[in-house]
PDB file of C-alpha atoms in Angstrom:
ATOM      1  CA  MET S1367     111.227 100.260 126.042  1.00 66.00           C
ATOM      2  CA  LYS S1368     110.584 100.230 122.291  1.00 62.00           C
ATOM      3  CA  LYS S1369     109.774  96.506 122.406  1.00 67.00           C
ATOM      4  CA  LEU S1370     107.420  97.061 125.336  1.00 72.00           C
ATOM      5  CA  MET S1371     105.585  99.741 123.343  1.00 72.00           C
ATOM      6  CA  ILE S1372     105.200  97.411 120.346  1.00 68.00           C
ATOM      7  CA  ILE S1373     103.977  94.541 122.551  1.00 70.00           C
ATOM      8  CA  THR S1374     101.534  96.840 124.385  1.00 75.00           C
ATOM      9  CA  ASN S1375     100.218  98.102 121.060  1.00 71.00           C
ATOM     10  CA  ASP S1376      99.652  94.560 119.770  1.00 69.00           C
ATOM     11  CA  ILE S1377      97.892  93.459 122.953  1.00 71.00           C
ATOM     12  CA  LYS S1378      95.780  96.627 122.944  1.00 73.00           C
ATOM     13  CA  ALA S1379      94.612  95.888 119.386  1.00 71.00           C
ATOM     14  CA  ILE S1380      93.608  92.350 120.314  1.00 70.00           C
ATOM     15  CA  ILE S1381      91.834  93.456 123.523  1.00 72.00           C
ATOM     16  CA  SER S1382      89.868  96.049 121.542  1.00 75.00           C
ATOM     17  CA  MET S1383      88.983  93.459 118.911  1.00 72.00           C
ATOM     18  CA  PHE S1384      87.689  90.949 121.478  1.00 69.00           C
ATOM     19  CA  SER S1385      85.818  93.511 123.573  1.00 72.00           C
ATOM     20  CA  VAL S1386      84.130  95.098 120.564  1.00 76.00           C
ATOM     21  CA  SER S1387      83.219  91.712 119.089  1.00 72.00           C
ATOM     22  CA  ILE S1388      81.617  90.626 122.385  1.00 72.00           C
ATOM     23  CA  LEU S1389      79.579  93.841 122.554  1.00 75.00           C
ATOM     24  CA  MET S1390      78.597  93.549 118.881  1.00 76.00           C
ATOM     25  CA  THR S1391      77.570  89.937 119.394  1.00 72.00           C
ATOM     26  CA  TYR S1392      75.468  91.030 122.372  1.00 74.00           C
ATOM     27  CA  GLY S1393      73.829  93.670 120.214  1.00 77.00           C
ATOM     28  CA  PHE S1394      73.109  91.114 117.500  1.00 74.00           C
ATOM     29  CA  VAL S1395      71.717  88.508 119.926  1.00 70.00           C
ATOM     30  CA  SER S1396      69.558  91.223 121.527  1.00 75.00           C
ATOM     31  CA  PHE S1397      67.551  91.416 118.290  1.00 73.00           C
ATOM     32  CA  PHE S1398      66.333  87.915 119.014  1.00 71.00           C
ATOM     33  CA  THR S1399      66.193  87.943 122.814  1.00 70.00           C
ATOM     34  CA  GLY S1400      64.486  91.333 123.005  1.00 74.00           C
ATOM     35  CA  ASN S1401      67.059  92.947 125.322  1.00 74.00           C
ATOM     36  CA  GLU S1402      66.895  96.710 125.037  1.00 76.00           C
ATOM     37  CA  SER S1403      69.873  97.640 127.159  1.00 78.00           C
ATOM     38  CA  ILE S1404      73.259  96.303 128.054  1.00 75.00           C
ATOM     39  CA  PRO S1405      74.189  95.792 131.729  1.00 78.00           C
ATOM     40  CA  LEU S1406      77.201  97.922 132.680  1.00 81.00           C
ATOM     41  CA  SER S1407      78.744  94.904 134.405  1.00 82.00           C
ATOM     42  CA  LEU S1408      78.838  93.088 131.049  1.00 77.00           C
ATOM     43  CA  PHE S1409      81.029  95.873 129.653  1.00 77.00           C
ATOM     44  CA  TRP S1410      83.657  95.397 132.372  1.00 83.00           C
ATOM     45  CA  GLU S1411      83.381  91.629 132.170  1.00 83.00           C
ATOM     46  CA  SER S1412      83.943  91.695 128.396  1.00 79.00           C
ATOM     47  CA  LEU S1413      86.891  94.048 128.881  1.00 79.00           C
ATOM     48  CA  LEU S1414      88.405  91.646 131.428  1.00 85.00           C
ATOM     49  CA  LEU S1415      87.868  88.761 129.020  1.00 82.00           C
ATOM     50  CA  GLY S1416      89.447  90.900 126.286  1.00 80.00           C
ATOM     51  CA  ILE S1417      92.532  91.517 128.430  1.00 81.00           C
ATOM     52  CA  LEU S1418      92.893  87.814 129.224  1.00 85.00           C
ATOM     53  CA  THR S1419      92.353  86.678 125.633  1.00 82.00           C
ATOM     54  CA  GLY S1420      94.624  89.469 124.319  1.00 79.00           C
ATOM     55  CA  GLY S1421      97.456  88.384 126.594  1.00 81.00           C
ATOM     56  CA  LEU S1422      96.779  84.761 125.707  1.00 84.00           C
ATOM     57  CA  GLN S1423      96.853  85.499 121.972  1.00 80.00           C
ATOM     58  CA  PHE S1424     100.188  87.270 122.370  1.00 77.00           C
ATOM     59  CA  ILE S1425     101.701  84.305 124.225  1.00 81.00           C
ATOM     60  CA  MET S1426     100.226  81.643 121.933  1.00 81.00           C
ATOM     61  CA  TYR S1427     101.371  83.132 118.637  1.00 76.00           C
ATOM     62  CA  ASN S1428     104.644  84.727 119.659  1.00 71.00           C
ATOM     63  CA  LYS S1429     107.537  82.566 118.549  1.00 66.00           C
ATOM     64  CA  LYS S1430     109.469  83.465 121.661  1.00 70.00           C
ATOM     65  CA  PHE S1431     107.105  81.373 123.768  1.00 74.00           C
ATOM     66  CA  LEU S1432     106.295  77.673 123.464  1.00 73.00           C
ATOM     67  CA  LYS S1433     108.956  77.302 120.784  1.00 72.00           C
ATOM     68  CA  ASN S1434     108.482  73.576 120.229  1.00 78.00           C
ATOM     69  CA  LEU S1435     104.757  73.745 119.471  1.00 79.00           C
ATOM     70  CA  SER S1436     103.539  73.463 115.887  1.00 80.00           C
ATOM     71  CA  ASN S1437     101.002  75.976 114.572  1.00 77.00           C
ATOM     72  CA  ASN S1438      98.166  73.397 114.628  1.00 82.00           C
ATOM     73  CA  VAL S1439      98.838  72.517 118.268  1.00 86.00           C
ATOM     74  CA  ARG S1440      98.942  76.229 119.132  1.00 85.00           C
ATOM     75  CA  VAL S1441      95.521  76.808 117.532  1.00 86.00           C
ATOM     76  CA  ILE S1442      93.957  73.780 119.281  1.00 89.00           C
ATOM     77  CA  LEU S1443      95.477  74.808 122.611  1.00 90.00           C
ATOM     78  CA  HIS S1444      94.265  78.363 122.049  1.00 89.00           C
ATOM     79  CA  TYR S1445      90.740  77.076 121.349  1.00 89.00           C
ATOM     80  CA  ILE S1446      90.708  74.931 124.500  1.00 91.00           C
ATOM     81  CA  ILE S1447      92.031  77.684 126.800  1.00 92.00           C
ATOM     82  CA  ILE S1448      89.528  80.261 125.500  1.00 88.00           C
ATOM     83  CA  PHE S1449      86.803  77.628 125.837  1.00 88.00           C
ATOM     84  CA  ILE S1450      87.722  77.115 129.511  1.00 90.00           C
ATOM     85  CA  LEU S1451      87.869  80.895 130.040  1.00 88.00           C
ATOM     86  CA  LEU S1452      84.440  81.321 128.462  1.00 83.00           C
ATOM     87  CA  VAL S1453      82.883  78.562 130.571  1.00 84.00           C
ATOM     88  CA  MET S1454      84.384  80.188 133.674  1.00 87.00           C
ATOM     89  CA  PHE S1455      82.964  83.598 132.706  1.00 85.00           C
ATOM     90  CA  ILE S1456      79.566  82.072 131.887  1.00 81.00           C
ATOM     91  CA  ARG S1457      79.422  80.359 135.291  1.00 82.00           C
ATOM     92  CA  VAL S1458      80.925  83.135 137.434  1.00 87.00           C
ATOM     93  CA  PHE S1459      79.068  86.066 135.853  1.00 84.00           C
ATOM     94  CA  ASN S1460      75.834  84.233 134.933  1.00 80.00           C
ATOM     95  CA  TRP S1461      76.142  85.202 131.281  1.00 75.00           C
ATOM     96  CA  VAL S1462      73.616  82.628 130.145  1.00 70.00           C
ATOM     97  CA  GLU S1463      71.042  84.352 132.321  1.00 68.00           C
ATOM     98  CA  ILE S1464      71.910  87.781 130.876  1.00 61.00           C
ATOM     99  CA  TRP S1465      71.993  86.521 127.300  1.00 62.00           C
ATOM    100  CA  LYS S1466      68.806  84.466 127.769  1.00 66.00           C
ATOM    101  CA  ILE S1467      70.205  81.614 125.712  1.00 68.00           C
ATOM    102  CA  LYS S1468      71.183  78.049 126.548  1.00 74.00           C
ATOM    103  CA  GLU S1469      74.783  77.342 127.514  1.00 72.00           C
ATOM    104  CA  TRP S1470      75.398  74.877 124.686  1.00 79.00           C
ATOM    105  CA  ILE S1471      74.205  77.426 122.114  1.00 78.00           C
ATOM    106  CA  PHE S1472      76.705  79.905 123.501  1.00 75.00           C
ATOM    107  CA  ILE S1473      79.489  77.324 123.196  1.00 78.00           C
ATOM    108  CA  ALA S1474      78.347  76.391 119.659  1.00 84.00           C
ATOM    109  CA  ILE S1475      78.441  80.062 118.603  1.00 81.00           C
ATOM    110  CA  TYR S1476      81.943  80.326 120.029  1.00 81.00           C
ATOM    111  CA  THR S1477      83.130  77.193 118.206  1.00 87.00           C
ATOM    112  CA  VAL S1478      81.683  78.318 114.867  1.00 89.00           C
ATOM    113  CA  TYR S1479      83.133  81.803 115.373  1.00 83.00           C
ATOM    114  CA  PHE S1480      86.581  80.411 116.238  1.00 87.00           C
ATOM    115  CA  ILE S1481      86.625  78.108 113.195  1.00 89.00           C
ATOM    116  CA  GLN S1482      85.423  80.955 110.990  1.00 89.00           C
ATOM    117  CA  VAL S1483      88.224  83.247 112.198  1.00 85.00           C
ATOM    118  CA  CYS S1484      90.830  80.498 111.673  1.00 86.00           C
ATOM    119  CA  VAL S1485      89.571  79.732 108.153  1.00 90.00           C
ATOM    120  CA  ALA S1486      89.358  83.430 107.262  1.00 88.00           C
ATOM    121  CA  PHE S1487      92.907  84.031 108.487  1.00 84.00           C
ATOM    122  CA  ALA S1488      94.218  80.962 106.637  1.00 87.00           C
ATOM    123  CA  ILE S1489      92.580  82.139 103.386  1.00 91.00           C
ATOM    124  CA  TYR S1490      93.842  85.683 103.892  1.00 87.00           C
ATOM    125  CA  THR S1491      97.395  84.475 104.614  1.00 87.00           C
ATOM    126  CA  LYS S1492      97.420  82.172 101.590  1.00 90.00           C
ATOM    127  CA  ALA S1493      95.980  84.735  99.155  1.00 93.00           C
ATOM    128  CA  THR S1494      98.131  87.619 100.386  1.00 92.00           C
ATOM    129  CA  GLY S1495     101.250  85.456 100.496  1.00 93.00           C
ATOM    130  CA  GLU S1496     100.687  84.223  96.952  1.00 94.00           C
ATOM    131  CA  ARG S1497     100.172  87.774  95.698  1.00 94.00           C
ATOM    132  CA  PHE S1498     103.328  89.003  97.445  1.00 95.00           C
ATOM    133  CA  ASN S1499     105.388  86.155  96.016  1.00 95.00           C
ATOM    134  CA  GLU S1500     104.015  86.719  92.515  1.00 95.00           C
ATOM    135  CA  ARG S1501     104.980  90.390  92.766  1.00 95.00           C
ATOM    136  CA  LEU S1502     108.399  89.393  94.094  1.00 95.00           C
ATOM    137  CA  ILE S1503     109.003  87.124  91.074  1.00 94.00           C
ATOM    138  CA  SER S1504     107.857  89.910  88.711  1.00 94.00           C
ATOM    139  CA  TYR S1505     110.181  92.362  90.465  1.00 94.00           C
ATOM    140  CA  LYS S1506     113.132  90.003  90.080  1.00 92.00           C
ATOM    141  CA  GLU S1507     112.332  89.384  86.403  1.00 91.00           C
ATOM    142  CA  LYS S1508     111.887  93.081  85.713  1.00 88.00           C
ATOM    143  CA  ASN S1509     115.222  93.933  87.324  1.00 85.00           C
ATOM    144  CA  ASP S1510     116.977  90.903  85.856  1.00 82.00           C
ATOM    145  CA  ILE S1511     117.827  89.485  89.270  1.00 82.00           C
ATOM    146  CA  ARG S1512     119.019  85.892  89.135  1.00 72.00           C
ATOM    147  CA  GLU S1513     119.331  83.530  92.067  1.00 65.00           C
TER     148      GLU S1513
ATOM    149  CA  MET C  35     139.330 114.179  77.790  1.00 76.00           C
ATOM    150  CA  LYS C  36     138.853 117.508  79.487  1.00 82.00           C
ATOM    151  CA  ILE C  37     137.931 117.265  83.182  1.00 82.00           C
ATOM    152  CA  THR C  38     136.486 120.237  85.082  1.00 86.00           C
ATOM    153  CA  VAL C  39     135.770 120.177  88.808  1.00 86.00           C
ATOM    154  CA  ASN C  40     133.493 122.902  90.060  1.00 87.00           C
ATOM    155  CA  GLU C  41     133.649 123.282  93.859  1.00 88.00           C
ATOM    156  CA  ASP C  42     130.705 125.162  95.327  1.00 88.00           C
ATOM    157  CA  GLU C  43     129.694 125.238  99.018  1.00 88.00           C
ATOM    158  CA  ASN C  44     126.078 125.974  98.109  1.00 87.00           C
ATOM    159  CA  LEU C  45     125.572 122.764  96.153  1.00 85.00           C
ATOM    160  CA  GLN C  46     123.331 120.236  97.928  1.00 77.00           C
ATOM    161  CA  GLU C  47     124.455 117.156  96.027  1.00 73.00           C
ATOM    162  CA  THR C  48     127.469 116.096  93.966  1.00 76.00           C
ATOM    163  CA  GLU C  49     126.530 115.847  90.290  1.00 80.00           C
ATOM    164  CA  ILE C  50     128.563 114.589  87.361  1.00 82.00           C
ATOM    165  CA  ILE C  51     127.598 115.756  83.886  1.00 85.00           C
ATOM    166  CA  ILE C  52     129.386 114.330  80.864  1.00 85.00           C
ATOM    167  CA  ASN C  53     129.334 116.368  77.686  1.00 88.00           C
ATOM    168  CA  CYS C  54     130.437 114.291  74.714  1.00 87.00           C
ATOM    169  CA  LYS C  55     130.093 114.073  70.952  1.00 87.00           C
ATOM    170  CA  VAL C  56     129.446 110.305  70.987  1.00 86.00           C
ATOM    171  CA  LEU C  57     128.885 107.915  73.895  1.00 81.00           C
ATOM    172  CA  ASP C  58     131.819 105.660  73.052  1.00 85.00           C
ATOM    173  CA  ALA C  59     133.303 102.604  74.785  1.00 84.00           C
ATOM    174  CA  ALA C  60     135.756 104.634  76.866  1.00 85.00           C
ATOM    175  CA  ILE C  61     133.003 106.789  78.333  1.00 83.00           C
ATOM    176  CA  LEU C  62     130.788 103.762  78.935  1.00 79.00           C
ATOM    177  CA  LYS C  63     133.634 102.110  80.839  1.00 81.00           C
ATOM    178  CA  PHE C  64     134.100 105.283  82.841  1.00 81.00           C
ATOM    179  CA  LEU C  65     130.360 105.365  83.642  1.00 77.00           C
ATOM    180  CA  GLN C  66     130.443 101.723  84.693  1.00 74.00           C
ATOM    181  CA  VAL C  67     133.262 102.426  87.153  1.00 76.00           C
ATOM    182  CA  LEU C  68     131.300 105.376  88.563  1.00 74.00           C
ATOM    183  CA  ARG C  69     128.142 103.282  88.979  1.00 67.00           C
ATOM    184  CA  GLU C  70     130.053 100.502  90.685  1.00 65.00           C
ATOM    185  CA  LYS C  71     131.451 103.057  93.130  1.00 66.00           C
ATOM    186  CA  GLN C  72     127.914 104.138  93.976  1.00 70.00           C
ATOM    187  CA  ASN C  73     126.779 100.592  94.723  1.00 81.00           C
ATOM    188  CA  VAL C  74     129.454  99.660  97.212  1.00 87.00           C
ATOM    189  CA  ILE C  75     129.820 100.219 100.903  1.00 90.00           C
ATOM    190  CA  MET C  76     132.733  99.982 103.274  1.00 89.00           C
ATOM    191  CA  GLY C  77     132.530  97.234 105.862  1.00 92.00           C
ATOM    192  CA  ILE C  78     134.864  96.744 108.801  1.00 92.00           C
ATOM    193  CA  LYS C  79     135.793  93.358 110.188  1.00 92.00           C
ATOM    194  CA  GLU C  80     138.598  92.617 112.636  1.00 90.00           C
ATOM    195  CA  GLU C  81     140.008  96.126 112.154  1.00 85.00           C
ATOM    196  CA  LYS C  82     140.297  95.654 108.382  1.00 88.00           C
ATOM    197  CA  SER C  83     138.179  97.526 105.848  1.00 87.00           C
ATOM    198  CA  TYR C  84     136.461  95.761 102.988  1.00 91.00           C
ATOM    199  CA  VAL C  85     134.604  97.054  99.955  1.00 88.00           C
ATOM    200  CA  ILE C  86     131.261  95.235  99.744  1.00 92.00           C
ATOM    201  CA  LYS C  87     129.062  95.274  96.659  1.00 89.00           C
ATOM    202  CA  ASP C  88     125.333  95.836  97.244  1.00 89.00           C
ATOM    203  CA  THR C  89     124.623  92.615  95.339  1.00 89.00           C
ATOM    204  CA  ASP C  90     126.424  90.656  98.078  1.00 92.00           C
ATOM    205  CA  ILE C  91     124.458  92.208 100.931  1.00 95.00           C
ATOM    206  CA  LEU C  92     121.462  90.392 102.423  1.00 96.00           C
ATOM    207  CA  TYR C  93     120.501  93.056 104.916  1.00 97.00           C
ATOM    208  CA  PHE C  94     121.669  95.768 107.302  1.00 96.00           C
ATOM    209  CA  GLU C  95     120.857  95.674 110.975  1.00 96.00           C
ATOM    210  CA  SER C  96     121.241  98.254 113.683  1.00 95.00           C
ATOM    211  CA  VAL C  97     122.125  96.841 117.115  1.00 94.00           C
ATOM    212  CA  ASP C  98     123.080  99.039 120.072  1.00 91.00           C
ATOM    213  CA  LYS C  99     123.607 102.073 117.802  1.00 89.00           C
ATOM    214  CA  LYS C 100     125.967 100.107 115.554  1.00 94.00           C
ATOM    215  CA  THR C 101     125.136  99.133 111.982  1.00 96.00           C
ATOM    216  CA  PHE C 102     126.021  95.685 110.737  1.00 96.00           C
ATOM    217  CA  ILE C 103     126.177  94.429 107.160  1.00 96.00           C
ATOM    218  CA  TYR C 104     125.135  90.811 106.591  1.00 97.00           C
ATOM    219  CA  THR C 105     126.334  88.890 103.561  1.00 95.00           C
ATOM    220  CA  HIS C 106     125.941  85.148 102.960  1.00 92.00           C
ATOM    221  CA  ASN C 107     128.970  84.212 105.004  1.00 90.00           C
ATOM    222  CA  GLU C 108     130.190  87.324 106.774  1.00 93.00           C
ATOM    223  CA  VAL C 109     129.073  90.085 109.097  1.00 95.00           C
ATOM    224  CA  TYR C 110     130.757  93.485 108.825  1.00 96.00           C
ATOM    225  CA  GLU C 111     130.310  96.676 110.767  1.00 95.00           C
ATOM    226  CA  SER C 112     129.467  99.858 108.908  1.00 94.00           C
ATOM    227  CA  THR C 113     130.360 103.396 109.878  1.00 91.00           C
ATOM    228  CA  LEU C 114     127.052 104.600 108.433  1.00 92.00           C
ATOM    229  CA  LYS C 115     123.888 104.935 110.486  1.00 93.00           C
ATOM    230  CA  LEU C 116     120.886 102.905 109.346  1.00 94.00           C
ATOM    231  CA  TYR C 117     119.071 105.966 107.994  1.00 93.00           C
ATOM    232  CA  GLU C 118     122.197 106.843 105.977  1.00 92.00           C
ATOM    233  CA  VAL C 119     122.247 103.315 104.544  1.00 92.00           C
ATOM    234  CA  GLU C 120     118.555 103.672 103.718  1.00 92.00           C
ATOM    235  CA  LYS C 121     119.245 106.966 101.944  1.00 90.00           C
ATOM    236  CA  LYS C 122     122.316 105.663 100.097  1.00 88.00           C
ATOM    237  CA  PHE C 123     120.436 102.678  98.687  1.00 88.00           C
ATOM    238  CA  LEU C 124     117.098 104.463  98.250  1.00 84.00           C
ATOM    239  CA  ASN C 125     116.938 103.813  94.514  1.00 82.00           C
ATOM    240  CA  SER C 126     118.197 100.250  94.619  1.00 88.00           C
ATOM    241  CA  HIS C 127     116.742  96.960  95.827  1.00 92.00           C
ATOM    242  CA  PHE C 128     116.917  97.875  99.501  1.00 94.00           C
ATOM    243  CA  PHE C 129     113.980  98.884 101.667  1.00 95.00           C
ATOM    244  CA  ARG C 130     113.429  99.722 105.311  1.00 96.00           C
ATOM    245  CA  ALA C 131     111.805  96.652 106.906  1.00 95.00           C
ATOM    246  CA  SER C 132     111.722  97.702 110.560  1.00 93.00           C
ATOM    247  CA  LYS C 133     113.245 100.252 112.914  1.00 92.00           C
ATOM    248  CA  SER C 134     116.403  98.161 112.955  1.00 94.00           C
ATOM    249  CA  THR C 135     116.694  96.505 109.538  1.00 96.00           C
ATOM    250  CA  VAL C 136     117.104  97.401 105.866  1.00 96.00           C
ATOM    251  CA  ILE C 137     116.613  94.370 103.610  1.00 97.00           C
ATOM    252  CA  ASN C 138     117.755  93.614 100.057  1.00 95.00           C
ATOM    253  CA  ILE C 139     114.646  92.538  98.093  1.00 95.00           C
ATOM    254  CA  SER C 140     116.760  90.656  95.591  1.00 94.00           C
ATOM    255  CA  LYS C 141     117.838  88.327  98.403  1.00 95.00           C
ATOM    256  CA  ILE C 142     114.292  87.475  99.514  1.00 96.00           C
ATOM    257  CA  ASP C 143     113.111  83.990  98.556  1.00 95.00           C
ATOM    258  CA  VAL C 144     109.642  83.911 100.114  1.00 95.00           C
ATOM    259  CA  ILE C 145     107.276  86.444 101.702  1.00 95.00           C
ATOM    260  CA  LYS C 146     104.710  85.238 104.227  1.00 92.00           C
ATOM    261  CA  PRO C 147     102.035  87.318 105.996  1.00 90.00           C
ATOM    262  CA  ILE C 148     101.852  86.778 109.750  1.00 84.00           C
ATOM    263  CA  LEU C 149      99.627  88.010 112.583  1.00 73.00           C
ATOM    264  CA  GLY C 150      99.388  91.721 113.238  1.00 69.00           C
ATOM    265  CA  GLY C 151      99.706  92.864 109.610  1.00 80.00           C
ATOM    266  CA  ARG C 152     103.390  92.010 109.547  1.00 87.00           C
ATOM    267  CA  LEU C 153     105.352  89.986 107.010  1.00 93.00           C
ATOM    268  CA  GLU C 154     107.982  87.350 107.491  1.00 93.00           C
ATOM    269  CA  VAL C 155     110.618  87.142 104.773  1.00 96.00           C
ATOM    270  CA  LEU C 156     112.822  84.151 104.117  1.00 96.00           C
ATOM    271  CA  LEU C 157     116.210  85.220 102.799  1.00 96.00           C
ATOM    272  CA  SER C 158     118.419  83.231 100.467  1.00 94.00           C
ATOM    273  CA  ASN C 159     120.577  82.154 103.425  1.00 93.00           C
ATOM    274  CA  LYS C 160     117.404  80.656 105.037  1.00 92.00           C
ATOM    275  CA  GLU C 161     117.311  83.393 107.686  1.00 94.00           C
ATOM    276  CA  ARG C 162     113.880  84.767 108.573  1.00 94.00           C
ATOM    277  CA  LEU C 163     113.285  88.475 109.196  1.00 95.00           C
ATOM    278  CA  ILE C 164     110.174  90.446 110.072  1.00 93.00           C
ATOM    279  CA  VAL C 165     108.789  93.393 108.120  1.00 95.00           C
ATOM    280  CA  SER C 166     106.960  95.606 110.626  1.00 90.00           C
ATOM    281  CA  ARG C 167     103.399  96.638 109.887  1.00 86.00           C
ATOM    282  CA  GLN C 168     104.369 100.291 109.416  1.00 88.00           C
ATOM    283  CA  TYR C 169     106.983  99.393 106.764  1.00 94.00           C
ATOM    284  CA  VAL C 170     104.830  96.933 104.779  1.00 94.00           C
ATOM    285  CA  PRO C 171     103.555  99.765 102.489  1.00 94.00           C
ATOM    286  CA  ILE C 172     107.163 100.544 101.486  1.00 94.00           C
ATOM    287  CA  LEU C 173     107.693  96.952 100.343  1.00 95.00           C
ATOM    288  CA  LYS C 174     104.316  97.004  98.601  1.00 94.00           C
ATOM    289  CA  GLU C 175     105.317 100.116  96.709  1.00 93.00           C
ATOM    290  CA  LYS C 176     108.668  98.622  95.678  1.00 93.00           C
ATOM    291  CA  LEU C 177     106.944  95.478  94.424  1.00 93.00           C
ATOM    292  CA  ASP C 178     104.082  97.379  92.696  1.00 90.00           C
ATOM    293  CA  TYR C 179     101.680  95.354  94.854  1.00 84.00           C
TER     294      TYR C 179
END
């Protein structure tokens, strides 16, 4: 039960992140396309996409699943699956029509966004990890802890 | 040496006060023995009890309401609950890492951030444990991060 709560909480955070980012992106693009309102259907569609991508994220980066995959393969696979999901959503829900932009631009935005998130996370992980390990060494020196 | 034991039901904690003219070698030895007593824990394995020093412990884990003590080569069971272990070693190198583990910082080799604001720690026995997001601030505080 406790594990289920933790998993649900993690998925919820990712769903919220995806849904909000889609709505924020729509708001940003609307500056250029001149849209003054957001269709209600887009809200539910983005929430559905959020649920799918949230569940996908949990599966892709949980070490209990796909144990033999390296991190690089996971990221590439993640990119491809989200790409397919996005294309499906674009086609099924006519997003290009709503967004008033060309399909390839939408895909390009997604690719740039995905790379940006990956790079940002890699930088964050490296910087935070280095800081933690520096503090760990200092702690050991301060308390005269030898290996 | 005069020894006085004052038994009082109202006292919250056992306290030892040493009044001496000079802190000589005999008293220092006595203090060392006392400190060593504070930094040990009883572990049970195959119906035998062992005294385990905190410096030998990698981490404590609670599984099915039982607390286990992990050293480099052995696993012992403790009679203490995890929160009691946490309290006992509050001022030492141990910290609460998740609902089920208390880790010895001195036995951590590498700390790595992972998704979801959590940390993965590599222990000196090459075992990897997770520090939950809600307990990361405790580790940060211990490390003066």
